[in-house]
Every structure is written in structure tokens, then in C-alpha cells.
Amino acid sequence: MDMNTNARSDLFLEYKALLFSIAYNMLGNIDAAEDMVQDTFLKWMEADTDAVRNRKAFLVKMVTNASINYLSSARIKREKYVGIWLPEALPDHHASTTIARIESYHALSIGMLVLLEKLTPQERAIFLLKEIFAYDYDELAEIFGKTTDNCRQILKRAKENLGKDTRRFKVDMKVHEKILHNFLQAVAEGSMEDLIHLLKEDIMLFADGGGTYFTLQDQRITAFPKPIEGRDAIVRILLTLIPKFRQSIPDFNQETTIVNGMPALITYSGDKPVTLVALETDGDEIRNIYVQTNPDKLKHFTKP
């Protein structure tokens, strides 16, 4: 029996957080993920549900396919992106959604989203649904219209493409918070020795400025066009540039916040977000630093 309008809407709301979660982890973009969810809602309200056996799987299939199609076109845009592309961070409170707490979602860390860029859109979708959202192979087969063996093969290929990096999907939040605190203290004190002990020798720093710069007190603040590699180089950059950066920001203030389920540092000029710094650790040392200065990707962090 087909569903009435109220029943359709209620069922969609039941799974809305899940659908947003899938779309966001597929795309690494808040607005695009919300567009995917809204588009799925409109199609769901008009769909013929008489023959739909599993309505949750039907909704997941809709949002996943929409995300795969979006990714196919987005990759072309990223090839033309000036500088380094990083995913848009998801703040713990997201005002434009009806569900405010990030705990309602399954948001992967910035480092994990960057890692998933190695995969094709289909590999990424199957990896996410199986490894993050705990779908079994029968459910995957129904969602993707493939056999269970096909889904196993695609997941195997995805894991091979990720290699040993799949271990990076397990993160202890308390350990991460402690490392972030030690990192901020070492930078604030200008302690080269403490920083060296915190950073892995082959650490990399990625900064996304969106190909733009902005001026603060007649100084240009911009992102590095390429990743910075190596502990010594990054220590020198941090200890040299951060004091100058702080001095150049009018009404400088910063705070730690939760983004993508992990503590991070957000810097403001008054109420305007200027930078977001997220760390990726292995439980002992910092393996990657992600710096977001693209104003388009910081708009959800504007203070109320």
C-alpha cells in the first residue's frame, strides 16, 4: 500500500540524519550534502512506494546515487581548484539543520575524508556503508543493484587502494584532545623541542585557501599552494609564521571546538572565522596538520 503524505514525511525525518551523514562523508561539503538530502526528500515524496520492500534502503540508495553522481562532476572541478583542496569541516553545532548536535551524525575526521579521496565514488560509497555504517553485503547488494560477490570485490579493491591507512579510522578522542593541547602549548611557548617531540618525522601540513587571500592590517594571509613535508620544515614554519599571524589579526581570539567529532582550533578576527586547524594523530604523534583558510569553507563557524 502506498503511503500518505504525513507518513512519508515522518519516515523521511526518521532517517534524515543518516542520509545527511552518508552524503556529507561522501562529498566533504555541508551545503552539497544538504542539497542531496533535500533532493532525496522531494523525490521520495513523489515516488511510487507500492513495490518498495525496504524503505530505508530505498532512501539510502537515492542519496548514495545522488552523491556518486555529484562526486563524478566535483572531481573535475577539483582538478581546476587552485592550491590544495580540503573537505569542509562540520562544526558540532550546525544551525541550518533541525538536529543540532554532531553526535546525531557519523562524521569522519578531516584526515579520513582526505584519505577517502583515493577511492572512486562507488568504492567510497561501498566502503562507507560497510565499514562506517555497518551495512551487510545483502543490504549493499540491494542498494547498489549488484551481487554480494560484486560488493565484496569492490570493498576489497577499496581497502587495497587505502592500504595500511585503514587503521587510521580508529581514533581516541581523549588522546587526540591531549595531543592538541600539547601542540597548542608548544606553539604558544615557541618551544621547538616540544614540537619536535610531538610531530612525526614524515609529517605533512596541508592548507586550503581556495586560491584566495585576504588582507589584515596590510598583510596578505594565504595558504601554501603545496603540502609542506617533514618535521623540521614544519616546526620552522609554525614557530616563524604563527606569531606574525597572530599579530596581524585585529581583535584576535581563538577557541577549541569539536569538528568532525574531534577537537580542533578555530581562530577569529572579532566574530569572523579566519583559520581552522585540525590535527591527525596516530595516538602518540601528529602525522598530519590540516589548515583551512578558505572563507567559503569557514562560513558555518561564524559566531552568533
PDB file of C-alpha atoms in Angstrom:
ATOM      1  CA  MET A   1       0.000   0.000   0.000  1.00  0.00           C
ATOM      2  CA  ASP A   2       1.255   3.439  -0.907  1.00  0.00           C
ATOM      3  CA  MET A   3       1.955   5.861   1.944  1.00  0.00           C
ATOM      4  CA  ASN A   4       0.116   9.103   2.610  1.00  0.00           C
ATOM      5  CA  THR A   5       1.963  12.414   2.710  1.00  0.00           C
ATOM      6  CA  ASN A   6       2.315  12.608   6.503  1.00  0.00           C
ATOM      7  CA  ALA A   7       3.601   9.047   6.777  1.00  0.00           C
ATOM      8  CA  ARG A   8       6.147   9.688   4.028  1.00  0.00           C
ATOM      9  CA  SER A   9       7.379  12.844   5.704  1.00  0.00           C
ATOM     10  CA  ASP A  10       7.613  11.193   9.146  1.00  0.00           C
ATOM     11  CA  LEU A  11       9.576   8.240   7.768  1.00  0.00           C
ATOM     12  CA  PHE A  12      11.982  10.562   5.949  1.00  0.00           C
ATOM     13  CA  LEU A  13      12.601  12.572   9.131  1.00  0.00           C
ATOM     14  CA  GLU A  14      13.399   9.331  10.945  1.00  0.00           C
ATOM     15  CA  TYR A  15      16.306   8.716   8.557  1.00  0.00           C
ATOM     16  CA  LYS A  16      17.279  12.302   7.737  1.00  0.00           C
ATOM     17  CA  ALA A  17      20.385  12.342   9.968  1.00  0.00           C
ATOM     18  CA  LEU A  18      21.587   9.088   8.420  1.00  0.00           C
ATOM     19  CA  LEU A  19      21.063  10.430   4.896  1.00  0.00           C
ATOM     20  CA  PHE A  20      22.929  13.639   5.692  1.00  0.00           C
ATOM     21  CA  SER A  21      25.721  11.594   7.244  1.00  0.00           C
ATOM     22  CA  ILE A  22      26.146   9.479   4.136  1.00  0.00           C
ATOM     23  CA  ALA A  23      26.045  12.495   1.819  1.00  0.00           C
ATOM     24  CA  TYR A  24      28.491  14.532   3.910  1.00  0.00           C
ATOM     25  CA  ASN A  25      31.016  11.714   4.236  1.00  0.00           C
ATOM     26  CA  MET A  26      30.737  11.101   0.508  1.00  0.00           C
ATOM     27  CA  LEU A  27      31.153  14.762  -0.505  1.00  0.00           C
ATOM     28  CA  GLY A  28      33.028  16.557   2.280  1.00  0.00           C
ATOM     29  CA  ASN A  29      30.774  19.569   1.744  1.00  0.00           C
ATOM     30  CA  ILE A  30      27.953  20.670   4.073  1.00  0.00           C
ATOM     31  CA  ASP A  31      25.814  22.637   1.622  1.00  0.00           C
ATOM     32  CA  ALA A  32      26.113  19.996  -1.104  1.00  0.00           C
ATOM     33  CA  ALA A  33      25.172  17.269   1.389  1.00  0.00           C
ATOM     34  CA  GLU A  34      22.110  19.237   2.466  1.00  0.00           C
ATOM     35  CA  ASP A  35      21.164  19.679  -1.195  1.00  0.00           C
ATOM     36  CA  MET A  36      21.432  15.906  -1.687  1.00  0.00           C
ATOM     37  CA  VAL A  37      19.159  15.316   1.303  1.00  0.00           C
ATOM     38  CA  GLN A  38      16.611  17.888   0.131  1.00  0.00           C
ATOM     39  CA  ASP A  39      16.608  16.455  -3.379  1.00  0.00           C
ATOM     40  CA  THR A  40      16.115  12.973  -1.925  1.00  0.00           C
ATOM     41  CA  PHE A  41      13.185  14.256   0.144  1.00  0.00           C
ATOM     42  CA  LEU A  42      11.445  15.764  -2.895  1.00  0.00           C
ATOM     43  CA  LYS A  43      11.892  12.586  -4.946  1.00  0.00           C
ATOM     44  CA  TRP A  44      10.790  10.439  -2.019  1.00  0.00           C
ATOM     45  CA  MET A  45       7.567  12.414  -1.612  1.00  0.00           C
ATOM     46  CA  GLU A  46       6.701  11.749  -5.250  1.00  0.00           C
ATOM     47  CA  ALA A  47       7.979   8.170  -5.554  1.00  0.00           C
ATOM     48  CA  ASP A  48       5.777   5.139  -6.120  1.00  0.00           C
ATOM     49  CA  THR A  49       6.389   3.139  -2.936  1.00  0.00           C
ATOM     50  CA  ASP A  50       3.993   0.247  -3.669  1.00  0.00           C
ATOM     51  CA  ALA A  51       6.819  -2.046  -4.743  1.00  0.00           C
ATOM     52  CA  VAL A  52       9.372  -0.799  -2.205  1.00  0.00           C
ATOM     53  CA  ARG A  53      10.128  -3.573   0.294  1.00  0.00           C
ATOM     54  CA  ASN A  54      12.795  -1.791   2.326  1.00  0.00           C
ATOM     55  CA  ARG A  55      12.091   1.920   2.529  1.00  0.00           C
ATOM     56  CA  LYS A  56      15.237   2.756   4.481  1.00  0.00           C
ATOM     57  CA  ALA A  57      17.371   1.035   1.829  1.00  0.00           C
ATOM     58  CA  PHE A  58      15.403   2.873  -0.851  1.00  0.00           C
ATOM     59  CA  LEU A  59      16.229   6.253   0.717  1.00  0.00           C
ATOM     60  CA  VAL A  60      19.881   5.319   1.243  1.00  0.00           C
ATOM     61  CA  LYS A  61      20.111   4.226  -2.384  1.00  0.00           C
ATOM     62  CA  MET A  62      18.662   7.547  -3.549  1.00  0.00           C
ATOM     63  CA  VAL A  63      21.054   9.725  -1.566  1.00  0.00           C
ATOM     64  CA  THR A  64      24.048   7.498  -2.336  1.00  0.00           C
ATOM     65  CA  ASN A  65      23.432   7.562  -6.092  1.00  0.00           C
ATOM     66  CA  ALA A  66      22.958  11.327  -6.000  1.00  0.00           C
ATOM     67  CA  SER A  67      26.256  11.668  -4.108  1.00  0.00           C
ATOM     68  CA  ILE A  68      28.099   9.398  -6.561  1.00  0.00           C
ATOM     69  CA  ASN A  69      26.858  11.496  -9.483  1.00  0.00           C
ATOM     70  CA  TYR A  70      27.863  14.704  -7.706  1.00  0.00           C
ATOM     71  CA  LEU A  71      31.343  13.364  -6.952  1.00  0.00           C
ATOM     72  CA  SER A  72      31.896  12.479 -10.587  1.00  0.00           C
ATOM     73  CA  SER A  73      31.368  16.113 -11.562  1.00  0.00           C
ATOM     74  CA  ALA A  74      33.062  17.537  -8.452  1.00  0.00           C
ATOM     75  CA  ARG A  75      36.328  15.764  -9.260  1.00  0.00           C
ATOM     76  CA  ILE A  76      36.572  17.703 -12.497  1.00  0.00           C
ATOM     77  CA  LYS A  77      36.152  20.932 -10.526  1.00  0.00           C
ATOM     78  CA  ARG A  78      38.802  19.863  -8.004  1.00  0.00           C
ATOM     79  CA  GLU A  79      41.295  19.362 -10.817  1.00  0.00           C
ATOM     80  CA  LYS A  80      40.914  23.082 -11.535  1.00  0.00           C
ATOM     81  CA  TYR A  81      40.950  24.073  -7.854  1.00  0.00           C
ATOM     82  CA  VAL A  82      43.767  26.486  -7.079  1.00  0.00           C
ATOM     83  CA  GLY A  83      46.071  25.033  -4.424  1.00  0.00           C
ATOM     84  CA  ILE A  84      45.194  22.211  -2.044  1.00  0.00           C
ATOM     85  CA  TRP A  85      41.597  21.006  -1.723  1.00  0.00           C
ATOM     86  CA  LEU A  86      40.424  20.017   1.763  1.00  0.00           C
ATOM     87  CA  PRO A  87      36.927  18.932   2.785  1.00  0.00           C
ATOM     88  CA  GLU A  88      34.694  21.403   4.568  1.00  0.00           C
ATOM     89  CA  ALA A  89      34.728  20.824   8.325  1.00  0.00           C
ATOM     90  CA  LEU A  90      31.443  20.052  10.067  1.00  0.00           C
ATOM     91  CA  PRO A  91      31.024  22.008  13.347  1.00  0.00           C
ATOM     92  CA  ASP A  92      29.496  20.369  16.404  1.00  0.00           C
ATOM     93  CA  HIS A  93      26.517  22.741  16.238  1.00  0.00           C
ATOM     94  CA  HIS A  94      25.164  23.263  12.760  1.00  0.00           C
ATOM     95  CA  ALA A  95      22.487  25.944  12.828  1.00  0.00           C
ATOM     96  CA  SER A  96      20.921  25.236   9.443  1.00  0.00           C
ATOM     97  CA  THR A  97      19.828  21.711  10.355  1.00  0.00           C
ATOM     98  CA  THR A  98      16.981  20.716  12.634  1.00  0.00           C
ATOM     99  CA  ILE A  99      19.292  18.355  14.516  1.00  0.00           C
ATOM    100  CA  ALA A 100      21.961  20.468  16.168  1.00  0.00           C
ATOM    101  CA  ARG A 101      24.352  18.014  17.808  1.00  0.00           C
ATOM    102  CA  ILE A 102      27.121  16.410  15.789  1.00  0.00           C
ATOM    103  CA  GLU A 103      26.570  13.229  17.806  1.00  0.00           C
ATOM    104  CA  SER A 104      23.474  12.755  15.665  1.00  0.00           C
ATOM    105  CA  TYR A 105      25.745  12.182  12.686  1.00  0.00           C
ATOM    106  CA  HIS A 106      28.615   9.894  11.817  1.00  0.00           C
ATOM    107  CA  ALA A 107      31.105  12.495  10.612  1.00  0.00           C
ATOM    108  CA  LEU A 108      34.554  11.192   9.742  1.00  0.00           C
ATOM    109  CA  SER A 109      37.574  13.284  10.683  1.00  0.00           C
ATOM    110  CA  ILE A 110      39.164  15.672   8.178  1.00  0.00           C
ATOM    111  CA  GLY A 111      42.090  13.293   7.770  1.00  0.00           C
ATOM    112  CA  MET A 112      39.783  10.372   6.997  1.00  0.00           C
ATOM    113  CA  LEU A 113      37.841  12.377   4.415  1.00  0.00           C
ATOM    114  CA  VAL A 114      41.106  13.360   2.744  1.00  0.00           C
ATOM    115  CA  LEU A 115      42.129   9.705   2.721  1.00  0.00           C
ATOM    116  CA  LEU A 116      38.875   8.664   1.027  1.00  0.00           C
ATOM    117  CA  GLU A 117      39.750  10.908  -1.913  1.00  0.00           C
ATOM    118  CA  LYS A 118      41.926   7.998  -3.089  1.00  0.00           C
ATOM    119  CA  LEU A 119      38.796   5.996  -3.925  1.00  0.00           C
ATOM    120  CA  THR A 120      36.417   6.100  -6.863  1.00  0.00           C
ATOM    121  CA  PRO A 121      32.915   7.364  -5.971  1.00  0.00           C
ATOM    122  CA  GLN A 122      31.499   3.820  -5.977  1.00  0.00           C
ATOM    123  CA  GLU A 123      34.373   2.424  -3.904  1.00  0.00           C
ATOM    124  CA  ARG A 124      33.922   5.272  -1.453  1.00  0.00           C
ATOM    125  CA  ALA A 125      30.187   4.623  -1.141  1.00  0.00           C
ATOM    126  CA  ILE A 126      30.549   0.890  -0.530  1.00  0.00           C
ATOM    127  CA  PHE A 127      33.449   1.408   1.880  1.00  0.00           C
ATOM    128  CA  LEU A 128      31.476   3.969   3.893  1.00  0.00           C
ATOM    129  CA  LEU A 129      28.280   1.926   4.061  1.00  0.00           C
ATOM    130  CA  LYS A 130      30.093  -1.284   5.006  1.00  0.00           C
ATOM    131  CA  GLU A 131      32.886  -0.061   7.286  1.00  0.00           C
ATOM    132  CA  ILE A 132      31.343   3.052   8.849  1.00  0.00           C
ATOM    133  CA  PHE A 133      27.588   2.447   8.763  1.00  0.00           C
ATOM    134  CA  ALA A 134      27.813  -1.345   9.251  1.00  0.00           C
ATOM    135  CA  TYR A 135      25.680  -2.431   6.292  1.00  0.00           C
ATOM    136  CA  ASP A 136      25.960  -6.129   5.420  1.00  0.00           C
ATOM    137  CA  TYR A 137      26.615  -7.431   1.924  1.00  0.00           C
ATOM    138  CA  ASP A 138      22.982  -8.354   1.286  1.00  0.00           C
ATOM    139  CA  GLU A 139      21.947  -4.767   2.048  1.00  0.00           C
ATOM    140  CA  LEU A 140      24.732  -3.397  -0.156  1.00  0.00           C
ATOM    141  CA  ALA A 141      23.661  -5.666  -2.995  1.00  0.00           C
ATOM    142  CA  GLU A 142      20.109  -4.321  -2.766  1.00  0.00           C
ATOM    143  CA  ILE A 143      21.234  -0.680  -2.574  1.00  0.00           C
ATOM    144  CA  PHE A 144      23.693  -0.878  -5.476  1.00  0.00           C
ATOM    145  CA  GLY A 145      21.832  -3.401  -7.631  1.00  0.00           C
ATOM    146  CA  LYS A 146      24.833  -5.759  -7.606  1.00  0.00           C
ATOM    147  CA  THR A 147      25.565  -9.248  -6.345  1.00  0.00           C
ATOM    148  CA  THR A 148      27.046  -9.729  -2.899  1.00  0.00           C
ATOM    149  CA  ASP A 149      30.241 -11.021  -4.560  1.00  0.00           C
ATOM    150  CA  ASN A 150      30.493  -7.818  -6.625  1.00  0.00           C
ATOM    151  CA  CYS A 151      30.168  -5.749  -3.450  1.00  0.00           C
ATOM    152  CA  ARG A 152      32.860  -7.827  -1.733  1.00  0.00           C
ATOM    153  CA  GLN A 153      35.200  -7.300  -4.671  1.00  0.00           C
ATOM    154  CA  ILE A 154      34.622  -3.534  -4.699  1.00  0.00           C
ATOM    155  CA  LEU A 155      35.233  -3.305  -0.943  1.00  0.00           C
ATOM    156  CA  LYS A 156      38.396  -5.381  -1.294  1.00  0.00           C
ATOM    157  CA  ARG A 157      39.632  -3.054  -4.037  1.00  0.00           C
ATOM    158  CA  ALA A 158      38.831  -0.009  -1.884  1.00  0.00           C
ATOM    159  CA  LYS A 159      40.809  -1.414   1.035  1.00  0.00           C
ATOM    160  CA  GLU A 160      43.720  -2.238  -1.261  1.00  0.00           C
ATOM    161  CA  ASN A 161      43.700   1.373  -2.512  1.00  0.00           C
ATOM    162  CA  LEU A 162      43.713   2.655   1.066  1.00  0.00           C
ATOM    163  CA  GLY A 163      46.410   0.170   2.094  1.00  0.00           C
ATOM    164  CA  LYS A 164      47.594   0.308   5.696  1.00  0.00           C
ATOM    165  CA  ASP A 165      45.852   3.656   6.099  1.00  0.00           C
ATOM    166  CA  THR A 166      42.598   1.880   7.015  1.00  0.00           C
ATOM    167  CA  ARG A 167      43.993   1.711  10.562  1.00  0.00           C
ATOM    168  CA  ARG A 168      43.637   5.487  10.740  1.00  0.00           C
ATOM    169  CA  PHE A 169      39.854   5.156  11.064  1.00  0.00           C
ATOM    170  CA  LYS A 170      40.176   4.350  14.774  1.00  0.00           C
ATOM    171  CA  VAL A 171      40.806   7.493  16.828  1.00  0.00           C
ATOM    172  CA  ASP A 172      40.671   8.010  20.600  1.00  0.00           C
ATOM    173  CA  MET A 173      39.084  11.395  21.228  1.00  0.00           C
ATOM    174  CA  LYS A 174      40.646  11.885  24.694  1.00  0.00           C
ATOM    175  CA  VAL A 175      44.128  11.113  23.373  1.00  0.00           C
ATOM    176  CA  HIS A 176      43.526  13.445  20.440  1.00  0.00           C
ATOM    177  CA  GLU A 177      42.409  16.238  22.786  1.00  0.00           C
ATOM    178  CA  LYS A 178      45.563  15.848  24.913  1.00  0.00           C
ATOM    179  CA  ILE A 179      47.836  15.968  21.859  1.00  0.00           C
ATOM    180  CA  LEU A 180      46.042  19.080  20.563  1.00  0.00           C
ATOM    181  CA  HIS A 181      46.508  20.761  23.971  1.00  0.00           C
ATOM    182  CA  ASN A 182      50.229  19.919  23.989  1.00  0.00           C
ATOM    183  CA  PHE A 183      50.579  21.145  20.414  1.00  0.00           C
ATOM    184  CA  LEU A 184      48.944  24.497  21.181  1.00  0.00           C
ATOM    185  CA  GLN A 185      51.069  24.933  24.311  1.00  0.00           C
ATOM    186  CA  ALA A 186      54.302  24.185  22.427  1.00  0.00           C
ATOM    187  CA  VAL A 187      53.406  26.677  19.686  1.00  0.00           C
ATOM    188  CA  ALA A 188      52.355  29.349  22.188  1.00  0.00           C
ATOM    189  CA  GLU A 189      55.624  28.954  24.119  1.00  0.00           C
ATOM    190  CA  GLY A 190      57.685  28.772  20.948  1.00  0.00           C
ATOM    191  CA  SER A 191      59.230  25.517  22.120  1.00  0.00           C
ATOM    192  CA  MET A 192      60.988  23.856  19.201  1.00  0.00           C
ATOM    193  CA  GLU A 193      61.993  20.880  21.342  1.00  0.00           C
ATOM    194  CA  ASP A 194      58.421  20.168  22.466  1.00  0.00           C
ATOM    195  CA  LEU A 195      57.121  20.486  18.905  1.00  0.00           C
ATOM    196  CA  ILE A 196      59.747  18.085  17.582  1.00  0.00           C
ATOM    197  CA  HIS A 197      58.638  15.507  20.136  1.00  0.00           C
ATOM    198  CA  LEU A 198      55.005  15.910  19.069  1.00  0.00           C
ATOM    199  CA  LEU A 199      55.449  15.642  15.293  1.00  0.00           C
ATOM    200  CA  LYS A 200      56.206  12.545  13.259  1.00  0.00           C
ATOM    201  CA  GLU A 201      59.357  12.844  11.190  1.00  0.00           C
ATOM    202  CA  ASP A 202      57.426  12.463   7.923  1.00  0.00           C
ATOM    203  CA  ILE A 203      54.536  14.741   8.966  1.00  0.00           C
ATOM    204  CA  MET A 204      52.733  16.762   6.288  1.00  0.00           C
ATOM    205  CA  LEU A 205      50.939  20.101   6.515  1.00  0.00           C
ATOM    206  CA  PHE A 206      48.029  20.794   4.134  1.00  0.00           C
ATOM    207  CA  ALA A 207      46.476  24.260   3.831  1.00  0.00           C
ATOM    208  CA  ASP A 208      43.382  25.085   1.773  1.00  0.00           C
ATOM    209  CA  GLY A 209      42.950  28.745   0.873  1.00  0.00           C
ATOM    210  CA  GLY A 210      40.653  28.226  -2.087  1.00  0.00           C
ATOM    211  CA  GLY A 211      43.054  30.160  -4.295  1.00  0.00           C
ATOM    212  CA  THR A 212      42.160  33.360  -2.445  1.00  0.00           C
ATOM    213  CA  TYR A 213      43.845  35.625   0.033  1.00  0.00           C
ATOM    214  CA  PHE A 214      42.576  38.340   2.303  1.00  0.00           C
ATOM    215  CA  THR A 215      44.276  41.341   3.858  1.00  0.00           C
ATOM    216  CA  LEU A 216      44.610  42.008   7.564  1.00  0.00           C
ATOM    217  CA  GLN A 217      46.438  45.162   8.599  1.00  0.00           C
ATOM    218  CA  ASP A 218      48.019  45.432   5.147  1.00  0.00           C
ATOM    219  CA  GLN A 219      49.383  41.886   5.267  1.00  0.00           C
ATOM    220  CA  ARG A 220      48.311  39.126   2.922  1.00  0.00           C
ATOM    221  CA  ILE A 221      47.211  35.910   4.592  1.00  0.00           C
ATOM    222  CA  THR A 222      47.132  32.976   2.202  1.00  0.00           C
ATOM    223  CA  ALA A 223      47.502  29.203   2.207  1.00  0.00           C
ATOM    224  CA  PHE A 224      50.513  27.257   0.989  1.00  0.00           C
ATOM    225  CA  PRO A 225      49.993  26.170  -2.643  1.00  0.00           C
ATOM    226  CA  LYS A 226      51.542  22.736  -1.984  1.00  0.00           C
ATOM    227  CA  PRO A 227      51.779  20.423   1.034  1.00  0.00           C
ATOM    228  CA  ILE A 228      54.710  21.066   3.372  1.00  0.00           C
ATOM    229  CA  GLU A 229      56.536  17.855   4.241  1.00  0.00           C
ATOM    230  CA  GLY A 230      58.925  16.986   7.043  1.00  0.00           C
ATOM    231  CA  ARG A 231      59.149  17.729  10.757  1.00  0.00           C
ATOM    232  CA  ASP A 232      61.999  20.233  10.618  1.00  0.00           C
ATOM    233  CA  ALA A 233      60.424  22.344   7.881  1.00  0.00           C
ATOM    234  CA  ILE A 234      57.030  22.403   9.602  1.00  0.00           C
ATOM    235  CA  VAL A 235      58.486  23.288  13.013  1.00  0.00           C
ATOM    236  CA  ARG A 236      60.282  26.277  11.464  1.00  0.00           C
ATOM    237  CA  ILE A 237      57.122  27.402   9.682  1.00  0.00           C
ATOM    238  CA  LEU A 238      54.966  27.110  12.802  1.00  0.00           C
ATOM    239  CA  LEU A 239      57.361  28.964  15.066  1.00  0.00           C
ATOM    240  CA  THR A 240      58.092  31.684  12.486  1.00  0.00           C
ATOM    241  CA  LEU A 241      54.708  32.385  10.947  1.00  0.00           C
ATOM    242  CA  ILE A 242      52.244  31.854  13.799  1.00  0.00           C
ATOM    243  CA  PRO A 243      53.479  34.797  15.950  1.00  0.00           C
ATOM    244  CA  LYS A 244      53.334  37.085  12.878  1.00  0.00           C
ATOM    245  CA  PHE A 245      49.912  35.695  12.003  1.00  0.00           C
ATOM    246  CA  ARG A 246      48.551  36.407  15.497  1.00  0.00           C
ATOM    247  CA  GLN A 247      49.871  39.972  15.406  1.00  0.00           C
ATOM    248  CA  SER A 248      48.291  40.611  12.007  1.00  0.00           C
ATOM    249  CA  ILE A 249      44.761  39.656  13.112  1.00  0.00           C
ATOM    250  CA  PRO A 250      42.705  42.545  14.511  1.00  0.00           C
ATOM    251  CA  ASP A 251      40.694  41.523  17.574  1.00  0.00           C
ATOM    252  CA  PHE A 252      42.450  38.148  17.560  1.00  0.00           C
ATOM    253  CA  ASN A 253      40.753  35.371  19.528  1.00  0.00           C
ATOM    254  CA  GLN A 254      40.677  31.617  19.283  1.00  0.00           C
ATOM    255  CA  GLU A 255      38.982  28.664  20.859  1.00  0.00           C
ATOM    256  CA  THR A 256      38.991  24.901  20.692  1.00  0.00           C
ATOM    257  CA  THR A 257      35.880  23.371  19.232  1.00  0.00           C
ATOM    258  CA  ILE A 258      34.632  19.990  18.071  1.00  0.00           C
ATOM    259  CA  VAL A 259      34.694  19.476  14.305  1.00  0.00           C
ATOM    260  CA  ASN A 260      34.026  16.132  12.655  1.00  0.00           C
ATOM    261  CA  GLY A 261      33.892  14.543  16.087  1.00  0.00           C
ATOM    262  CA  MET A 262      37.380  15.706  17.107  1.00  0.00           C
ATOM    263  CA  PRO A 263      38.808  18.748  18.954  1.00  0.00           C
ATOM    264  CA  ALA A 264      40.253  21.418  16.647  1.00  0.00           C
ATOM    265  CA  LEU A 265      41.340  25.055  16.867  1.00  0.00           C
ATOM    266  CA  ILE A 266      39.352  27.898  15.306  1.00  0.00           C
ATOM    267  CA  THR A 267      40.806  31.425  15.046  1.00  0.00           C
ATOM    268  CA  TYR A 268      38.631  34.528  14.751  1.00  0.00           C
ATOM    269  CA  SER A 269      39.117  38.155  13.845  1.00  0.00           C
ATOM    270  CA  GLY A 270      36.353  39.511  16.025  1.00  0.00           C
ATOM    271  CA  ASP A 271      33.408  37.317  15.060  1.00  0.00           C
ATOM    272  CA  LYS A 272      34.796  36.368  11.654  1.00  0.00           C
ATOM    273  CA  PRO A 273      36.419  32.916  11.330  1.00  0.00           C
ATOM    274  CA  VAL A 274      39.914  33.157   9.861  1.00  0.00           C
ATOM    275  CA  THR A 275      41.512  29.728  10.188  1.00  0.00           C
ATOM    276  CA  LEU A 276      40.646  26.256  11.333  1.00  0.00           C
ATOM    277  CA  VAL A 277      43.429  23.873  12.364  1.00  0.00           C
ATOM    278  CA  ALA A 278      42.712  20.145  12.631  1.00  0.00           C
ATOM    279  CA  LEU A 279      45.264  17.509  13.572  1.00  0.00           C
ATOM    280  CA  GLU A 280      45.532  13.883  12.630  1.00  0.00           C
ATOM    281  CA  THR A 281      47.375  11.711  15.151  1.00  0.00           C
ATOM    282  CA  ASP A 282      48.403   8.085  15.465  1.00  0.00           C
ATOM    283  CA  GLY A 283      47.780   8.107  19.211  1.00  0.00           C
ATOM    284  CA  ASP A 284      51.339   9.184  20.036  1.00  0.00           C
ATOM    285  CA  GLU A 285      52.404  11.800  17.498  1.00  0.00           C
ATOM    286  CA  ILE A 286      50.861  14.174  14.972  1.00  0.00           C
ATOM    287  CA  ARG A 287      51.019  12.699  11.478  1.00  0.00           C
ATOM    288  CA  ASN A 288      49.222  15.443   9.533  1.00  0.00           C
ATOM    289  CA  ILE A 289      48.107  19.040  10.088  1.00  0.00           C
ATOM    290  CA  TYR A 290      45.152  20.432   8.120  1.00  0.00           C
ATOM    291  CA  VAL A 291      44.706  24.215   7.924  1.00  0.00           C
ATOM    292  CA  GLN A 292      41.550  25.690   6.427  1.00  0.00           C
ATOM    293  CA  THR A 293      41.630  29.381   5.430  1.00  0.00           C
ATOM    294  CA  ASN A 294      39.158  29.284   2.542  1.00  0.00           C
ATOM    295  CA  PRO A 295      36.428  31.682   3.764  1.00  0.00           C
ATOM    296  CA  ASP A 296      33.736  29.762   1.853  1.00  0.00           C
ATOM    297  CA  LYS A 297      34.537  26.677   3.913  1.00  0.00           C
ATOM    298  CA  LEU A 298      34.528  28.534   7.229  1.00  0.00           C
ATOM    299  CA  LYS A 299      31.150  30.224   6.924  1.00  0.00           C
ATOM    300  CA  HIS A 300      29.425  27.757   9.263  1.00  0.00           C
ATOM    301  CA  PHE A 301      31.802  28.794  12.070  1.00  0.00           C
ATOM    302  CA  THR A 302      30.722  32.444  12.237  1.00  0.00           C
ATOM    303  CA  LYS A 303      29.912  33.381  15.808  1.00  0.00           C
ATOM    304  CA  PRO A 304      26.215  34.052  16.502  1.00  0.00           C
TER     305      PRO A 304
END
